XYZ file of C-alpha atoms in Angstrom:
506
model
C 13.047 21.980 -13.929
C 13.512 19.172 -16.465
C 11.617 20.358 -19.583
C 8.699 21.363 -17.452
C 8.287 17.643 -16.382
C 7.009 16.142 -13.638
C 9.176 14.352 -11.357
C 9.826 13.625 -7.637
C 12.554 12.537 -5.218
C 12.505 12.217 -1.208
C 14.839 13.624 1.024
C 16.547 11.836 4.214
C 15.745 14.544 6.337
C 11.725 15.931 6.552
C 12.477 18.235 3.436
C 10.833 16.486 0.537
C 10.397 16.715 -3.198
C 10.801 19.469 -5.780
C 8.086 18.829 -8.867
C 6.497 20.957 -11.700
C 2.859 19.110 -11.360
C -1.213 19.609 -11.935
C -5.020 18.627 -11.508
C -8.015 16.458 -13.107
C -11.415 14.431 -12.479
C -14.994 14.585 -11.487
C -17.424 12.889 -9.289
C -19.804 14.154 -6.973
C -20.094 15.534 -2.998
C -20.875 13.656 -0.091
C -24.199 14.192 1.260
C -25.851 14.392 4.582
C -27.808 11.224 3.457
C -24.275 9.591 2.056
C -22.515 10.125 5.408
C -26.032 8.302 7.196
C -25.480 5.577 4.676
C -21.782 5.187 5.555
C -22.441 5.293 8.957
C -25.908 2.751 8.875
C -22.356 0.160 7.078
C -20.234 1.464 9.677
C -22.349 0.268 12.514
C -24.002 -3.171 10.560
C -19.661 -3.871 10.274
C -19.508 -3.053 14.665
C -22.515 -5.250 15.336
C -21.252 -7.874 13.042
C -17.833 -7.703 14.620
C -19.121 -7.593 18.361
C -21.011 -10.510 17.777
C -18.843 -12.589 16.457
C -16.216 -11.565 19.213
C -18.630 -13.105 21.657
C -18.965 -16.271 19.913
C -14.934 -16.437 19.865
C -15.026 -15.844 24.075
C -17.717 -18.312 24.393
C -15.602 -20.995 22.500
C -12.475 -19.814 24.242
C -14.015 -20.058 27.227
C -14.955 -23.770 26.513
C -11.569 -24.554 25.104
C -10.169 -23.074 28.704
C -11.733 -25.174 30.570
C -11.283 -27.868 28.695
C -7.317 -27.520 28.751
C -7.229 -26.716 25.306
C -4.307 -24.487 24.663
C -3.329 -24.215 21.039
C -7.166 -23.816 19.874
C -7.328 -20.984 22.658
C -4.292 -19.467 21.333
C -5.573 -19.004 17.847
C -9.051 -17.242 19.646
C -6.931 -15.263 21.270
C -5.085 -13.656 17.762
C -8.297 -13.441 15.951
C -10.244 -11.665 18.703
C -6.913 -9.207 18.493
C -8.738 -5.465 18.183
C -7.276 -3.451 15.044
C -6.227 -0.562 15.945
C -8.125 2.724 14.218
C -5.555 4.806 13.639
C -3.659 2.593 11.712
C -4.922 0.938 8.512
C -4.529 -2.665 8.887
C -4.471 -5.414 6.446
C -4.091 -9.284 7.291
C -1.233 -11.346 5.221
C -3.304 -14.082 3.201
C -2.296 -17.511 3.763
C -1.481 -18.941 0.632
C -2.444 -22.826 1.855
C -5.944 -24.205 1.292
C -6.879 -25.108 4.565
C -6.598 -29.357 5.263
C -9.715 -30.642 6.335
C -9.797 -31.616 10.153
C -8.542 -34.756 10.773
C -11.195 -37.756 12.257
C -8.325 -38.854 14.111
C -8.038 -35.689 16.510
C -9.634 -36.313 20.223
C -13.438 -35.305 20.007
C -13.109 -32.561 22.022
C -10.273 -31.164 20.166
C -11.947 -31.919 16.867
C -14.891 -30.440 18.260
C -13.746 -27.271 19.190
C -11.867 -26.925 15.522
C -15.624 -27.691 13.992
C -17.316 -25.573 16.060
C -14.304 -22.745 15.293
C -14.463 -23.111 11.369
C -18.285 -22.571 11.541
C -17.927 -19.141 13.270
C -15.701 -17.808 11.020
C -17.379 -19.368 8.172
C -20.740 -17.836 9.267
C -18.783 -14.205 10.150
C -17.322 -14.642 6.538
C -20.549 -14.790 5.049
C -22.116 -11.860 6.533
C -19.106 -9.841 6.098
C -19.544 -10.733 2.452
C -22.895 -9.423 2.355
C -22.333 -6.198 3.977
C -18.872 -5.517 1.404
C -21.965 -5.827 -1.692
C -24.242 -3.283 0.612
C -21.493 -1.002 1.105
C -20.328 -1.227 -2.640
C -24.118 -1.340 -3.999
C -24.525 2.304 -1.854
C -20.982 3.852 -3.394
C -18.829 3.014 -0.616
C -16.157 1.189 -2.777
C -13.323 1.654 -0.605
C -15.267 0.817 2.500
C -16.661 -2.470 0.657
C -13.195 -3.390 -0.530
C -12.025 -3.027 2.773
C -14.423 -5.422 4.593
C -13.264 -8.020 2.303
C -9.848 -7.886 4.509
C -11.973 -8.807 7.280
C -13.726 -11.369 5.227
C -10.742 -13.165 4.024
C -8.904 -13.028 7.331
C -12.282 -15.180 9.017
C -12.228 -17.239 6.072
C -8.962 -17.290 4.112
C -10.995 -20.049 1.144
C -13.533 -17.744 0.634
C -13.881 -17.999 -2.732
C -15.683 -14.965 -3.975
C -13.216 -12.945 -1.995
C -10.359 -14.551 -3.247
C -11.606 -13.743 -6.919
C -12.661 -10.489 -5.835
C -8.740 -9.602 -4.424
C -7.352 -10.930 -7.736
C -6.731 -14.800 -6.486
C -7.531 -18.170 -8.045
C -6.790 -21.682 -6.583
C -4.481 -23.840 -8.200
C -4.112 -27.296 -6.127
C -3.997 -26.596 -2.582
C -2.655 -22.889 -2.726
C -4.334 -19.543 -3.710
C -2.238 -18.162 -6.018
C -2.711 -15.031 -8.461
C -3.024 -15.214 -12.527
C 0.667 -14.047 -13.013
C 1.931 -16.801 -10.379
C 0.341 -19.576 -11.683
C 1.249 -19.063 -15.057
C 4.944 -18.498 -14.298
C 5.041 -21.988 -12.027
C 4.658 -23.898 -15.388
C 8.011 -23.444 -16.086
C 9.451 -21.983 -12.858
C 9.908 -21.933 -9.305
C 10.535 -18.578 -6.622
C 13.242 -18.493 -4.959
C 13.420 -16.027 -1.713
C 17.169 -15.087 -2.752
C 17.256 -15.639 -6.453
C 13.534 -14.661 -7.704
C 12.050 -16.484 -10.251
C 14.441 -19.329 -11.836
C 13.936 -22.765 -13.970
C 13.488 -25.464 -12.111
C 16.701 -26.920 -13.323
C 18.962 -23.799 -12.093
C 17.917 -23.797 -8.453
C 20.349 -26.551 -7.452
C 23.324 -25.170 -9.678
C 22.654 -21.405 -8.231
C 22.319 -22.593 -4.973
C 25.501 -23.936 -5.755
C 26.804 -20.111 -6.519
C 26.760 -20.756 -10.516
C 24.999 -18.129 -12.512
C 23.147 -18.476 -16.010
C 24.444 -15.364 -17.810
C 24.665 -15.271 -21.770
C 23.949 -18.470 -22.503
C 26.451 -20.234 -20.169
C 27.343 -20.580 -17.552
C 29.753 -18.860 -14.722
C 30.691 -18.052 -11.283
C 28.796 -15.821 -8.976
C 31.934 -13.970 -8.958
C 31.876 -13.818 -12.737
C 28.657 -12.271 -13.479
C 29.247 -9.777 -9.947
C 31.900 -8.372 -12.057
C 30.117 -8.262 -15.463
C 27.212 -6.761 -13.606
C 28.861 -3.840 -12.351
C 28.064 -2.085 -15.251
C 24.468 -0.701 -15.080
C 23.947 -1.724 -18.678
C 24.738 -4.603 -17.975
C 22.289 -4.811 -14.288
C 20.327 -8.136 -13.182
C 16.653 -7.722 -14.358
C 14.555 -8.969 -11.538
C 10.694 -9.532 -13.185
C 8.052 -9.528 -10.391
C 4.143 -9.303 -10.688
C 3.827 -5.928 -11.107
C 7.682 -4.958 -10.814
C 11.164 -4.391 -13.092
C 13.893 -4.017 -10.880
C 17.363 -3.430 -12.364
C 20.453 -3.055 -10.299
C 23.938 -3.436 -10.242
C 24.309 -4.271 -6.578
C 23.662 -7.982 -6.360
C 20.785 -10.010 -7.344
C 20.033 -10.955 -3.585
C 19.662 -7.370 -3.115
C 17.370 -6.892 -6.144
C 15.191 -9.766 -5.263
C 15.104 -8.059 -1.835
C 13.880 -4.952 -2.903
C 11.190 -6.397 -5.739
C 9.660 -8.369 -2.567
C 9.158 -5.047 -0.660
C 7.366 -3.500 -3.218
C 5.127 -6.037 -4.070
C 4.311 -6.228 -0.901
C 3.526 -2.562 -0.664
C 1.640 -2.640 -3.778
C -0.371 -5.862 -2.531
C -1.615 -3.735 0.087
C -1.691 -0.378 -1.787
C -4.176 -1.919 -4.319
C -6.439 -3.415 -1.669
C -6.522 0.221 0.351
C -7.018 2.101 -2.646
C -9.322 -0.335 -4.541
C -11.770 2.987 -5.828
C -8.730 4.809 -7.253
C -8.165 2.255 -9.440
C -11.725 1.461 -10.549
C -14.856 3.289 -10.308
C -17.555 2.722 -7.834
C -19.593 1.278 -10.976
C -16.752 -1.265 -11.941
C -16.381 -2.234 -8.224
C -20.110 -3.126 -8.565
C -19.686 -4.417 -11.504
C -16.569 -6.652 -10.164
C -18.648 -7.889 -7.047
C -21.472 -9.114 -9.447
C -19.013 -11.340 -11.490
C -18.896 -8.602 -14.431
C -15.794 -7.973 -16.708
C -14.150 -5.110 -14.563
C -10.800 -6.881 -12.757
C -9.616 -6.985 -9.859
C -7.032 -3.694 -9.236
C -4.750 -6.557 -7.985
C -4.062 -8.149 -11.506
C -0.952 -7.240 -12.881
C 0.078 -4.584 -15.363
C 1.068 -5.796 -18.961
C 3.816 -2.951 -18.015
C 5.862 -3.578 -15.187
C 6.565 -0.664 -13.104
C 10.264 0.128 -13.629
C 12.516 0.610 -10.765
C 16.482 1.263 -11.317
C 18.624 0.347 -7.946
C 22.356 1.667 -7.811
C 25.296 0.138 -5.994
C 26.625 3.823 -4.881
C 25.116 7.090 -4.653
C 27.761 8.439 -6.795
C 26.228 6.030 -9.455
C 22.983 7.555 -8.868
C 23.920 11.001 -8.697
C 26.061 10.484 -12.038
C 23.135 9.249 -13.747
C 21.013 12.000 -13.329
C 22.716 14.500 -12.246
C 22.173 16.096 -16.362
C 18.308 15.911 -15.643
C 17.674 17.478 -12.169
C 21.124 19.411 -11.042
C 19.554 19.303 -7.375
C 20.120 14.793 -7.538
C 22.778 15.330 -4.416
C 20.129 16.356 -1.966
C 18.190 13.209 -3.031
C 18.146 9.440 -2.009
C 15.418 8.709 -4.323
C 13.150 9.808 -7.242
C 10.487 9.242 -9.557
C 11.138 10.455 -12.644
C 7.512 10.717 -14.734
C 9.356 11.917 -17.775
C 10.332 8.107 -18.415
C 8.538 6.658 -15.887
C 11.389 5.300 -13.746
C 12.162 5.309 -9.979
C 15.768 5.733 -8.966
C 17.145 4.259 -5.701
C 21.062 3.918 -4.458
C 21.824 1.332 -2.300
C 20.974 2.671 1.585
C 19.916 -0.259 4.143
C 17.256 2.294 5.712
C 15.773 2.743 2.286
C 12.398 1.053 2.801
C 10.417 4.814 3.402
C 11.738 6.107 0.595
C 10.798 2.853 -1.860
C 6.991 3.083 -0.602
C 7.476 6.970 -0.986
C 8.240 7.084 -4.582
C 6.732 3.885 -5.297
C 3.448 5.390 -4.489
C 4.108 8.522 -6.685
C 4.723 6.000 -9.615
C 1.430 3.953 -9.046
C -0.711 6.772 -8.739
C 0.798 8.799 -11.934
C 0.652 5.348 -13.982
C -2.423 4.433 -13.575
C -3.408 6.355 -16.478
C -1.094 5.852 -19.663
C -0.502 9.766 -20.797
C 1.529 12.546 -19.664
C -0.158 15.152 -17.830
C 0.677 17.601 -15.195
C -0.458 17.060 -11.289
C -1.919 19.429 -9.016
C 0.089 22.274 -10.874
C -3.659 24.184 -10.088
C -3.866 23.496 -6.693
C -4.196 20.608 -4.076
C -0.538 20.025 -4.127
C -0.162 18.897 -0.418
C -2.439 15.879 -1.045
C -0.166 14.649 -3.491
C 2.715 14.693 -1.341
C 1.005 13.803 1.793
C -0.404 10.612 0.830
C 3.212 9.688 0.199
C 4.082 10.669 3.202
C 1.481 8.772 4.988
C 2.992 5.549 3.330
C 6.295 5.696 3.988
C 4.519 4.708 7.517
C 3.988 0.901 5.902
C 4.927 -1.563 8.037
C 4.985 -5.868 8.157
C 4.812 -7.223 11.777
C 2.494 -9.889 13.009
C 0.982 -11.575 10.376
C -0.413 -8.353 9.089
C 0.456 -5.264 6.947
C -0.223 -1.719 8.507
C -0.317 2.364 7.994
C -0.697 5.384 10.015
C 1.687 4.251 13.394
C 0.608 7.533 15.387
C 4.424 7.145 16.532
C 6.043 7.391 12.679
C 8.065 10.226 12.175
C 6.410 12.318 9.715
C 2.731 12.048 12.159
C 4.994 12.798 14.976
C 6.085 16.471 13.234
C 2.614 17.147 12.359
C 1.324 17.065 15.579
C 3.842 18.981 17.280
C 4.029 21.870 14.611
C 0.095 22.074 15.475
C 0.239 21.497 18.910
C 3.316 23.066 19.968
C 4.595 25.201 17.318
C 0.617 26.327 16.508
C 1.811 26.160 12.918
C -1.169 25.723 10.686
C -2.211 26.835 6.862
C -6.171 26.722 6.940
C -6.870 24.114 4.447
C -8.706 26.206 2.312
C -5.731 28.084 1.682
C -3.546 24.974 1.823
C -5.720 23.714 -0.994
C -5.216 26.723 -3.225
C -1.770 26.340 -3.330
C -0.573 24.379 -6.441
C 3.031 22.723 -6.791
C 5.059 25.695 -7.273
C 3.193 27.450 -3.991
C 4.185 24.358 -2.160
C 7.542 23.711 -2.533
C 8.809 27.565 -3.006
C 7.755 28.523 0.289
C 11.169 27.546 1.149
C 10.527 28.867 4.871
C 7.605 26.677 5.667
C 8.458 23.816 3.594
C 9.335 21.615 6.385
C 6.420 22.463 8.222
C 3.855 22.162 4.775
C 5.306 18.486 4.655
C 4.490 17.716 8.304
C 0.971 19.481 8.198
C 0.132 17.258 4.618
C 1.194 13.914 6.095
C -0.901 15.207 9.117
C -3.832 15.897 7.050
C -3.432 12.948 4.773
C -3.861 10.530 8.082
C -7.114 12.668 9.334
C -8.464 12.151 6.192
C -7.916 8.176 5.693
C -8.688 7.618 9.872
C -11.075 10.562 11.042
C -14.184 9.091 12.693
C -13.665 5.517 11.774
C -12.484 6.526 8.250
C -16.099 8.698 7.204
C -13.795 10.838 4.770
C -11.654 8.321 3.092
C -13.883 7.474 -0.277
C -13.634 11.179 -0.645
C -10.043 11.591 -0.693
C -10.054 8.450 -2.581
C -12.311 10.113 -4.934
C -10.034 13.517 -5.234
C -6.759 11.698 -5.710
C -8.881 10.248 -8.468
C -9.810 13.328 -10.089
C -6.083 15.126 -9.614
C -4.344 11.976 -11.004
C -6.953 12.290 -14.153
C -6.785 14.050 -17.433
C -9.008 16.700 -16.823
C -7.710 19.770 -14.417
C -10.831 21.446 -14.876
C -12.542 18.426 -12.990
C -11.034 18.324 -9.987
C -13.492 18.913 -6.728
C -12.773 20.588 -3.565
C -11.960 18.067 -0.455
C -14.913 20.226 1.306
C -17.662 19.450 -1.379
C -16.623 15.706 -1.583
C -16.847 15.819 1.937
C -19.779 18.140 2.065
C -18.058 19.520 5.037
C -16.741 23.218 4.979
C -13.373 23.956 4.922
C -13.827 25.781 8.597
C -15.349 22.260 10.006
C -12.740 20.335 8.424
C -10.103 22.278 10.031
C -12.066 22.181 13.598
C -11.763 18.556 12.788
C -8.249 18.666 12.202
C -7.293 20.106 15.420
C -9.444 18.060 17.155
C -8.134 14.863 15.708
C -4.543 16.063 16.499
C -5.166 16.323 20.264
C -7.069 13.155 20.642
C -4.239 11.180 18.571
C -1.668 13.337 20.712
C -3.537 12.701 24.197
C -3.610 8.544 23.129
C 0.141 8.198 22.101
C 0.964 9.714 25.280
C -0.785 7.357 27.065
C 1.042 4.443 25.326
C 3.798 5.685 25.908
């Protein structure tokens, strides 16, 4: 192990990472009166939702009869149910909308009226019940409604401040891209460029050193890692020696990932109090807003590359295809075009251990699988249909989990799960395959279990483990206040139902 250093790398296969981590935090239990609270929001968010799914049927039922197709078609997608067992968040659209035309036929322009009032209306109440939730410690819950309020009304403006947005013109844009569109423009293939280079890179001409050359050219020069393309996003560095298309390609993923990473995990990265503090206008920011740091991500053309690099750090690189490395804060890639798991893998291993600026060890105490787990829950994230998404029942890793506790009846009570701290985990060379299923297994029960009642708690633990203090670090089962023996009653339970309903799809 690399000076006793924490690091990380995922493996193609379901074998996973080898690390030298430990624990921190403090907060307090959930409560018989919390969970009524949580479930008194829960059922305010149903009714609100029910209702205003029979105000869309009762306008799509008028815009049916009245041979109104397009308008019927959007009713249609935004009655769409999300599905539970996958965490779900909407794409924003980055267009003010245009104000309805007077021109359009009355009933057209009537139903478009009578459509931007319902969402306007569902909006509003949505908003209310996010402060509720956040007002009664629910942070994650609250910051998760605001999806919902944001996809009925994508110019709400409090929600748009509140998920780190401001207007500039007709587009919501965030701090970082309006001050870079002073001087530049984004470009899908080339990132961000002067106005005045788009035409002559379009034209394959690079800027490189002053001057400028063929694409060929600065290929060749480029070859040499020290001499990679630098690709600055919001919140990412990416350097690589593969092409710039391909680094462009890869910053877009993750800041993509991290757009929705931020917005699941809103109370990891401020406190319940700052969330209030944020939702009443205060100082606290919005977890959205970018890092003065980038995060720091190195892409290689080959795997030899890679391998060379650090193979003088961890001899075990060849079993790798990618790694966080926390001694200098780096992830490590090689070029693979089914890389995408492990970028959202490692990715969330670096946003998690960064979010506080020292070293420190994770979970070397205990509560390893978490750590882990909640990686391996979002290598599950997915883009399709306008929205972003977690937890596919169908991915892989949920897959393994439910057949080594359904099939194989392979299961490590959580209590004793939990005891085991990094060097537990990944030495138990016989089970480690399995330990990786059962955490990703666990890590989805605990984000999706009964509409998601145990999710601020994990949120809360993560919290405490990714901390400086190991000697704060609370049990899942008092956050929950749910014994370890429920919890795993849960489990099993949730395991069965998720296996009985992915049968039935398929």
């Amino acid at each position: 192990m690399p000076h006793g250093r924490l690091f990380h790398f995922a493996l193609a296969v379901v074998v996973a990472h080898l690390a030298v981590v430990a624990a921190a935090g403090s907060a307090t239990g959930q409560s018989a009166a919390d969970y009524a609270a949580l479930e008194k929001v829960q059922h305010e968010h149903e009714d609100l939702r029910v209702a205003y799914d029979r105000r869309l049927q009762e306008l799509l039922a008028d815009c049916d009869r009245e041979g109104l197709a397009d308008e019927a078609a959007v009713i249609r997608a935004l009655s769409n149910r999300r599905d539970p067992e996958k965490l779900q968040v909407r794409t924003l659209p980055r267009h003010v909308q245009e104000p309805l035309s007077a021109e359009l036929a009355p009933v057209r322009l009537e139903a478009l009226k009578s459509l931007r009032r319902i969402r306007g209306d569902h909006a509003a109440e949505l908003y209310l019940l996010s402060r509720r939730a956040v007002a009664r410690g629910f942070s994650s819950y609250a910051y998760g409604v605001l999806q919902d309020v944001v996809a009925a009304d994508p110019d709400h403006a409090a929600a748009r401040r509140l998920l780190g947005f401001v207007r500039s013109g007709d587009e919501w844009v965030t701090p970082f891209e309006k001050q870079q569109s002073l001087r530049n423009v984004w470009h899908d293939k080339y990132g961000w460029l002067p106005k005045a280079h788009v035409e002559r890179y379009e034209k394959g001409e690079r800027y490189l050193n002053r001057r400028w050359v063929s694409a060929a050219q600065e290929a060749e020069i480029r070859r040499d890692f020290r001499h990679a393309w630098e690709i600055r996003t919001e919140h990412f560095l990416v350097k690589t020696n593969h092409s710039l298309e391909r680094g462009v390609e890869v910053a877009r993923k993750l800041e993509i990932f991290h757009d929705y990473f931020v917005r699941t995990f809103a109370g990891f990265f401020n406190t319940p109090q700052q969330l209030r503090q944020l939702f009443e206008g205060g100082a606290a920011r919005s977890p959205r807003v970018a890092n003065p740091k980038p995060y720091v991500v190195y892409y290689y053309r080959t795997k030899d590359e890679y391998q060379q690099t650090l193979i003088g750090k961890i001899p075990q690189i060849g079993i790798t295809n990618g790694l966080y490395y926390t001694t200098d804060r780096i992830s490590y890639f090689f070029h693979d075009e089914d890389v995408e798991p492990t970028l959202y893998h490692e990715a969330t291993h670096q946003m998690f251990y960064e979010s506080v600026a020292g070293d420190r060890m994770i979970a070397e105490a205990g509560n390893f699988w978490i750590i882990e787990g909640i990686a391996c829950y979002l290598e599950s994230f997915r883009v399709e249909n306008g929205s972003y998404s977690v937890g596919d029942p169908n991915y892989v890793r949920f897959l393994n989990a439910r057949f080594r506790y359904l099939n194989d009846g392979y299961y490590v009570p959580l209590a004793r799960f939990a005891s085991h701290g990094m060097r537990a985990f990944q030495m138990d060379t016989q089970n480690i395959a399995r330990n990786y299923s059962q955490a990703s297994g666990l890590a989805h029960f605990f984000m999706h279990h009964d509409g998601g009642r145990h999710r601020d708690a994990l949120v809360t633990h993560l919290t405490q483990l990714y901390a400086s203090r190991p000697d704060r670090v609370q049990s899942l089962a008092e956050l929950t206040g749910v014994s370890f023996a429920e919890l795993d009653k849960q489990y099993g339970e949730y395991m069965k139902a998720m296996e009985a309903k992915t049968r039935g799809e398929r």
